[in-house]
Backbone as a chain_set.jsonl record, in Angstrom:
{"seq": "MAKNKGARIIITLRCTNCKKIVNTNGKANINSNQDATAKKSRKKIDYTTTKNRRNTPDRLELKKFCPYCNTHTYQKEVK", "coords": {"N": [[-17.022, -15.205, 14.817], [-14.568, -12.991, 13.822], [-14.014, -10.813, 11.62], [-11.156, -9.466, 8.82], [-9.962, -6.61, 8.688], [-10.832, -4.205, 6.058], [-10.795, -2.084, 3.608], [-10.54, 0.679, 4.26], [-8.768, 3.415, 6.875], [-9.25, 5.332, 9.938], [-8.069, 7.851, 10.283], [-5.928, 10.763, 11.259], [-5.484, 14.198, 11.291], [-3.29, 17.264, 11.42], [-2.196, 20.232, 11.742], [0.785, 21.783, 9.523], [2.037, 24.44, 10.505], [1.461, 24.979, 13.416], [2.709, 23.209, 14.695], [5.613, 23.574, 14.24], [5.939, 25.444, 16.297], [5.922, 23.735, 18.501], [8.612, 22.806, 20.188], [11.758, 20.289, 20.164], [11.306, 18.871, 22.467], [8.372, 19.288, 23.632], [7.719, 20.546, 24.761], [5.982, 24.325, 24.515], [7.843, 27.369, 22.737], [8.176, 30.167, 24.422], [7.418, 33.545, 25.395], [6.327, 35.208, 27.249], [4.309, 35.614, 30.523], [2.713, 35.887, 30.746], [1.481, 34.674, 27.922], [1.936, 32.317, 27.723], [0.64, 30.694, 29.545], [-2.127, 31.01, 27.99], [-0.761, 29.646, 25.282], [-1.004, 27.582, 27.513], [-3.749, 26.388, 27.996], [-4.935, 26.367, 25.551], [-6.158, 23.853, 23.054], [-5.008, 21.751, 21.096], [-6.696, 21.18, 17.841], [-7.614, 18.984, 15.948], [-8.441, 17.557, 12.52], [-10.092, 14.307, 11.527], [-11.117, 11.745, 9.357], [-11.387, 9.465, 6.454], [-9.385, 6.636, 5.147], [-9.119, 4.896, 2.122], [-5.921, 2.27, 2.255], [-5.2, 0.708, 0.117], [-5.497, 2.568, -1.955], [-4.148, 4.883, -1.564], [-1.1, 4.085, 0.156], [0.578, 6.03, 0.715], [1.285, 8.844, 3.074], [-0.913, 11.328, 3.846], [-2.313, 14.73, 2.724], [-4.279, 17.392, 2.571], [-5.228, 20.288, 2.286], [-6.73, 22.44, 5.166], [-8.496, 24.357, 7.009], [-7.087, 26.266, 10.055], [-7.663, 27.253, 12.93], [-6.154, 28.449, 14.847], [-3.797, 29.456, 13.814], [-5.326, 30.938, 11.802], [-5.735, 30.919, 8.937], [-5.351, 28.641, 5.737], [-4.198, 25.562, 5.795], [-1.79, 22.686, 5.483], [-2.184, 20.114, 6.089], [-1.207, 17.327, 7.361], [-1.31, 13.647, 7.424], [-0.841, 12.395, 10.91], [0.955, 9.817, 13.165]], "CA": [[-15.445, -14.855, 14.31], [-13.752, -11.99, 13.403], [-14.243, -10.339, 10.764], [-10.551, -8.683, 8.483], [-9.51, -5.476, 8.41], [-11.598, -3.433, 5.626], [-9.182, -1.37, 3.39], [-10.67, 1.886, 4.894], [-8.581, 3.173, 7.929], [-9.281, 6.117, 10.807], [-6.827, 8.437, 10.516], [-5.946, 11.949, 11.809], [-4.699, 15.543, 10.231], [-2.653, 17.881, 11.97], [-1.165, 21.466, 10.79], [2.061, 21.561, 9.837], [1.844, 25.303, 10.762], [0.811, 24.6, 14.227], [3.673, 21.721, 14.865], [6.962, 24.375, 13.671], [5.403, 25.653, 17.592], [6.419, 23.105, 19.757], [9.48, 21.66, 20.307], [10.931, 18.501, 20.034], [10.921, 18.636, 23.791], [7.633, 18.946, 23.424], [6.904, 22.211, 24.785], [6.434, 25.997, 22.626], [8.841, 28.117, 22.641], [6.707, 31.16, 25.5], [8.562, 34.942, 26.325], [6.193, 36.186, 28.534], [3.923, 34.857, 31.426], [0.707, 35.422, 29.315], [1.747, 34.282, 26.685], [2.204, 30.903, 28.786], [-1.032, 30.77, 30.145], [-3.448, 30.741, 27.174], [-1.508, 28.141, 25.028], [-1.252, 25.83, 27.513], [-4.997, 26.246, 27.546], [-5.369, 26.066, 24.173], [-6.828, 22.849, 23.297], [-4.761, 21.117, 20.472], [-7.774, 20.237, 16.958], [-7.617, 17.961, 15.402], [-9.047, 17.033, 12.065], [-10.089, 13.417, 11.368], [-11.298, 11.886, 8.296], [-11.067, 8.552, 6.344], [-8.768, 6.684, 3.402], [-8.507, 3.628, 1.439], [-5.316, 1.956, 2.48], [-5.492, 0.328, -1.028], [-5.424, 3.248, -3.34], [-3.779, 5.523, -0.751], [-0.641, 3.826, 1.033], [1.751, 7.583, 1.667], [0.967, 9.533, 3.991], [-2.407, 12.041, 3.485], [-1.582, 16.217, 3.177], [-5.757, 17.524, 2.99], [-5.66, 21.809, 3.155], [-7.742, 22.955, 5.883], [-8.158, 25.002, 7.814], [-6.994, 26.16, 11.781], [-8.55, 28.218, 13.096], [-4.95, 28.689, 15.514], [-3.077, 30.194, 12.522], [-6.237, 31.108, 10.916], [-5.623, 30.783, 7.633], [-6.056, 27.128, 5.462], [-2.708, 25.272, 6.148], [-1.952, 21.696, 5.157], [-2.504, 19.014, 7.665], [-0.432, 16.406, 7.547], [-1.019, 12.183, 8.611], [0.1, 11.636, 11.667], [0.243, 8.234, 13.548]], "C": [[-15.092, -13.545, 13.809], [-13.539, -11.43, 11.418], [-12.528, -9.966, 9.855], [-10.613, -7.457, 8.673], [-10.269, -4.976, 6.476], [-10.235, -2.28, 5.065], [-9.912, 0.253, 3.914], [-10.26, 1.906, 6.717], [-8.923, 4.999, 8.615], [-7.466, 6.873, 10.473], [-7.09, 10.581, 10.915], [-4.957, 12.333, 11.335], [-4.272, 16.561, 11.248], [-2.139, 18.643, 11.384], [0.237, 20.475, 11.11], [2.86, 22.846, 10.052], [2.283, 25.122, 12.03], [2.382, 24.205, 15.26], [5.227, 22.49, 14.579], [7.061, 24.875, 15.61], [5.957, 24.692, 18.244], [7.567, 22.142, 19.275], [10.098, 20.615, 20.295], [11.141, 17.757, 20.755], [9.683, 17.937, 24.421], [7.605, 20.509, 24.111], [6.999, 23.436, 24.197], [7.466, 26.881, 23.795], [7.593, 29.751, 23.25], [7.935, 31.699, 26.02], [7.56, 34.59, 26.884], [5.271, 35.528, 29.143], [2.481, 34.211, 30.819], [0.386, 34.88, 28.924], [1.265, 32.201, 27.455], [0.951, 30.323, 29.324], [-2.437, 30.672, 28.868], [-2.637, 30.699, 26.242], [-1.032, 27.367, 25.307], [-2.099, 25.767, 27.483], [-5.687, 26.173, 27.014], [-5.082, 24.356, 23.664], [-6.08, 23.264, 21.425], [-6.236, 20.275, 18.911], [-7.091, 20.519, 16.245], [-8.045, 17.042, 13.54], [-8.864, 15.545, 11.774], [-10.607, 12.824, 9.754], [-10.766, 9.917, 7.832], [-9.8, 8.073, 5.304], [-8.513, 5.665, 3.157], [-7.136, 3.665, 1.408], [-4.323, 1.766, 0.778], [-4.4, 1.483, -2.108], [-4.06, 3.72, -2.593], [-1.607, 5.541, 0.11], [0.498, 5.113, 2.058], [1.179, 8.357, 2.133], [0.033, 10.698, 3.164], [-2.065, 13.401, 4.022], [-2.792, 16.577, 2.498], [-4.106, 19.786, 3.332], [-7.034, 22.362, 3.456], [-7.448, 23.2, 6.938], [-7.883, 25.194, 9.341], [-6.581, 27.049, 11.43], [-7.23, 28.94, 15.062], [-4.132, 29.753, 14.51], [-4.278, 31.791, 11.49], [-6.239, 31.562, 10.231], [-5.532, 29.595, 7.562], [-4.735, 27.546, 5.448], [-2.77, 23.786, 5.656], [-1.971, 20.922, 6.177], [-2.113, 17.6, 7.29], [-1.33, 15.076, 8.427], [-0.726, 12.524, 9.537], [-0.185, 10.434, 12.668], [0.26, 8.645, 14.759]], "O": [[-16.024, -13.22, 13.072], [-12.957, -11.854, 10.42], [-11.984, -10.623, 10.742], [-11.782, -7.156, 8.913], [-9.942, -5.84, 5.663], [-9.247, -1.84, 5.652], [-9.042, 1.059, 3.585], [-10.751, 1.202, 7.6], [-8.834, 5.905, 7.786], [-6.299, 6.481, 10.473], [-8.069, 11.32, 10.82], [-3.936, 11.741, 10.987], [-5.145, 16.703, 12.105], [-1.491, 18.259, 10.41], [0.646, 19.564, 11.83], [4.082, 22.793, 9.913], [3.51, 25.06, 12.114], [2.879, 24.81, 16.21], [6.137, 21.687, 14.788], [8.123, 24.679, 16.203], [6.951, 25.209, 18.756], [7.596, 21.213, 18.468], [9.365, 19.631, 20.396], [11.253, 16.543, 20.586], [9.561, 16.939, 25.13], [7.384, 21.498, 23.412], [7.93, 23.71, 23.44], [7.671, 26.948, 25.007], [6.6, 30.191, 22.673], [8.9, 31.212, 26.609], [7.643, 33.406, 27.209], [5.034, 34.516, 28.484], [1.78, 33.224, 30.596], [-0.708, 34.334, 29.071], [0.367, 31.36, 27.426], [0.684, 29.124, 29.255], [-3.564, 30.244, 29.12], [-2.988, 31.623, 25.508], [-0.558, 26.478, 24.6], [-2.271, 24.799, 26.742], [-6.87, 25.981, 27.295], [-4.026, 23.756, 23.865], [-6.292, 24.252, 20.722], [-6.612, 19.106, 18.991], [-6.355, 21.431, 15.866], [-7.858, 15.826, 13.522], [-7.688, 15.189, 11.706], [-10.412, 13.664, 8.876], [-10.058, 9.219, 8.558], [-9.22, 8.956, 4.67], [-7.627, 5.15, 3.84], [-6.63, 4.62, 0.819], [-3.305, 2.339, 0.39], [-3.308, 1.384, -2.668], [-2.997, 3.155, -2.852], [-0.994, 6.55, 0.458], [0.938, 5.169, 3.206], [0.238, 8.735, 1.436], [0.251, 10.928, 1.974], [-1.674, 13.594, 5.173], [-2.675, 16.06, 1.387], [-3.103, 20.159, 3.94], [-7.995, 22.645, 2.741], [-6.62, 22.727, 7.716], [-8.404, 24.331, 10.047], [-5.862, 27.585, 10.587], [-7.604, 29.629, 16.011], [-4.045, 30.94, 14.823], [-4.084, 32.872, 10.933], [-6.64, 32.725, 10.272], [-5.548, 28.949, 8.609], [-4.154, 28.621, 5.295], [-3.921, 23.485, 5.343], [-1.672, 21.387, 7.277], [-2.986, 16.826, 6.898], [-1.851, 15.192, 9.536], [0.065, 13.433, 9.286], [-1.332, 10.097, 12.962], [-0.159, 7.921, 15.662]]}, "num_chains": 1, "name": "protein.A"}
């Protein structure tokens, strides 16, 4: 028999500042050809953590370090 899900779930956190760079169609705003290769090779870094869905039913937002922004920014939960 399968056990029912517990209260803890794994979530993914993504930077809110880096998200502003990407357009709605999913392509980045790129001005020069050199920037295109640099941004294309960049890998998106997401944080993963767990949360208790009974205590925090709304989306989680934590302040974490973003290596692309090179600052501490707010990381929001993504679906």
